Amino acid sequence: ERRTCRLYDYEIALIIRPEIEEERQAALIERLGELLTSEGGEVADVEAWGLRRLAYPIRKVQDGYYYFIQGQFSASVLPELERTIKLNEDILRHMVTRTDA
């Protein structure tokens, strides 16, 4: 029996290394989307802002691909999301924001 978890509105911002090709970026976003929806959540929108200059260098990198994922997710998937993102060398920075608070 699956217990139902309350869903909250979140926005996840990601900056991906500039040398990562488009197919790997799409696969990464897809994998994160599957993780987020694993407990009944729903990805409402994925915005790709493209390659942008960073305000300051991160790990000696000047540019990055910006992505924003909006949707409703269970708070219980966030620890696994954080772990997955931190272990992925392709992601320079991330930020998870709850937008319905």
mmCIF file of C-alpha atoms in Angstrom:
data_model
loop_
_atom_site.group_PDB
_atom_site.id
_atom_site.type_symbol
_atom_site.label_atom_id
_atom_site.label_comp_id
_atom_site.label_asym_id
_atom_site.label_seq_id
_atom_site.Cartn_x
_atom_site.Cartn_y
_atom_site.Cartn_z
ATOM 1 C CA GLU A 1 0.000 0.000 0.000
ATOM 2 C CA ARG A 2 1.408 3.372 -1.031
ATOM 3 C CA ARG A 3 0.928 6.161 1.390
ATOM 4 C CA THR A 4 -0.087 9.442 -0.154
ATOM 5 C CA CYS A 5 2.282 12.329 0.393
ATOM 6 C CA ARG A 6 1.279 15.951 0.297
ATOM 7 C CA LEU A 7 2.543 17.716 -2.823
ATOM 8 C CA TYR A 8 4.016 21.212 -2.751
ATOM 9 C CA ASP A 9 4.878 23.651 -5.526
ATOM 10 C CA TYR A 10 8.625 23.832 -6.157
ATOM 11 C CA GLU A 11 10.995 25.435 -8.612
ATOM 12 C CA ILE A 12 14.402 23.872 -9.166
ATOM 13 C CA ALA A 13 17.079 26.026 -10.812
ATOM 14 C CA LEU A 14 20.101 24.325 -12.355
ATOM 15 C CA ILE A 15 23.293 25.545 -14.005
ATOM 16 C CA ILE A 16 24.914 22.882 -16.178
ATOM 17 C CA ARG A 17 28.518 22.974 -17.458
ATOM 18 C CA PRO A 18 28.855 24.648 -20.889
ATOM 19 C CA GLU A 19 30.732 21.751 -22.538
ATOM 20 C CA ILE A 20 27.865 19.280 -21.962
ATOM 21 C CA GLU A 21 26.152 18.488 -25.274
ATOM 22 C CA GLU A 22 22.414 18.931 -25.726
ATOM 23 C CA GLU A 23 21.592 15.198 -25.611
ATOM 24 C CA ARG A 24 23.312 14.760 -22.236
ATOM 25 C CA GLN A 25 21.561 17.872 -20.890
ATOM 26 C CA ALA A 26 18.172 16.493 -21.994
ATOM 27 C CA ALA A 27 18.962 13.096 -20.451
ATOM 28 C CA LEU A 28 19.984 14.759 -17.175
ATOM 29 C CA ILE A 29 16.787 16.840 -17.005
ATOM 30 C CA GLU A 30 14.738 13.723 -17.870
ATOM 31 C CA ARG A 31 16.434 11.710 -15.100
ATOM 32 C CA LEU A 32 15.765 14.457 -12.543
ATOM 33 C CA GLY A 33 12.142 14.656 -13.713
ATOM 34 C CA GLU A 34 11.710 10.912 -13.191
ATOM 35 C CA LEU A 35 13.157 11.210 -9.691
ATOM 36 C CA LEU A 36 10.845 14.116 -8.846
ATOM 37 C CA THR A 37 7.737 12.291 -10.068
ATOM 38 C CA SER A 38 8.653 8.962 -8.437
ATOM 39 C CA GLU A 39 6.321 9.595 -5.490
ATOM 40 C CA GLY A 40 3.337 10.965 -7.385
ATOM 41 C CA GLY A 41 4.711 14.411 -8.201
ATOM 42 C CA GLU A 42 4.219 16.178 -11.502
ATOM 43 C CA VAL A 43 6.592 18.286 -13.605
ATOM 44 C CA ALA A 44 4.526 21.219 -14.880
ATOM 45 C CA ASP A 45 7.185 23.011 -16.952
ATOM 46 C CA VAL A 46 10.870 22.917 -17.848
ATOM 47 C CA GLU A 47 12.351 26.210 -19.012
ATOM 48 C CA ALA A 48 15.687 26.182 -20.798
ATOM 49 C CA TRP A 49 17.293 29.621 -20.760
ATOM 50 C CA GLY A 50 20.282 28.436 -22.741
ATOM 51 C CA LEU A 51 23.926 29.386 -22.361
ATOM 52 C CA ARG A 52 24.489 32.421 -20.136
ATOM 53 C CA ARG A 53 27.513 34.181 -18.660
ATOM 54 C CA LEU A 54 27.804 33.543 -14.922
ATOM 55 C CA ALA A 55 28.019 36.485 -12.524
ATOM 56 C CA TYR A 56 31.233 34.979 -11.124
ATOM 57 C CA PRO A 57 33.321 31.916 -12.037
ATOM 58 C CA ILE A 58 32.261 28.605 -10.502
ATOM 59 C CA ARG A 59 35.058 26.003 -10.478
ATOM 60 C CA LYS A 60 36.898 28.155 -13.066
ATOM 61 C CA VAL A 61 33.886 28.050 -15.416
ATOM 62 C CA GLN A 62 32.558 31.355 -16.837
ATOM 63 C CA ASP A 63 29.364 30.174 -18.626
ATOM 64 C CA GLY A 64 26.590 27.674 -17.993
ATOM 65 C CA TYR A 65 23.289 26.356 -19.309
ATOM 66 C CA TYR A 66 20.378 27.489 -17.156
ATOM 67 C CA TYR A 67 17.330 25.264 -16.563
ATOM 68 C CA PHE A 68 14.257 25.800 -14.391
ATOM 69 C CA ILE A 69 11.946 22.925 -13.462
ATOM 70 C CA GLN A 70 8.540 23.826 -12.002
ATOM 71 C CA GLY A 71 5.992 21.417 -10.624
ATOM 72 C CA GLN A 72 4.375 19.779 -7.638
ATOM 73 C CA PHE A 73 6.533 17.334 -5.743
ATOM 74 C CA SER A 74 6.563 15.472 -2.469
ATOM 75 C CA ALA A 75 9.032 16.844 0.074
ATOM 76 C CA SER A 76 10.223 13.287 0.655
ATOM 77 C CA VAL A 77 11.980 13.199 -2.764
ATOM 78 C CA LEU A 78 14.118 16.261 -1.998
ATOM 79 C CA PRO A 79 16.910 14.511 -0.046
ATOM 80 C CA GLU A 80 17.430 12.053 -2.916
ATOM 81 C CA LEU A 81 17.282 14.933 -5.422
ATOM 82 C CA GLU A 82 19.960 16.845 -3.478
ATOM 83 C CA ARG A 83 22.158 13.745 -3.297
ATOM 84 C CA THR A 84 21.787 13.050 -7.020
ATOM 85 C CA ILE A 85 22.603 16.644 -7.956
ATOM 86 C CA LYS A 86 25.620 16.868 -5.654
ATOM 87 C CA LEU A 87 27.076 13.641 -7.078
ATOM 88 C CA ASN A 88 26.692 14.873 -10.661
ATOM 89 C CA GLU A 89 29.805 16.751 -11.854
ATOM 90 C CA ASP A 90 27.882 18.256 -14.807
ATOM 91 C CA ILE A 91 25.768 20.473 -12.518
ATOM 92 C CA LEU A 92 27.653 23.571 -11.336
ATOM 93 C CA ARG A 93 24.934 25.013 -9.075
ATOM 94 C CA HIS A 94 21.360 24.286 -8.082
ATOM 95 C CA MET A 95 18.653 25.824 -5.952
ATOM 96 C CA VAL A 96 15.366 24.308 -4.803
ATOM 97 C CA THR A 97 12.643 26.804 -3.871
ATOM 98 C CA ARG A 98 9.200 26.063 -2.506
ATOM 99 C CA THR A 99 6.876 28.497 -4.284
ATOM 100 C CA ASP A 100 3.544 27.874 -2.528
ATOM 101 C CA ALA A 101 4.662 28.935 0.959
#
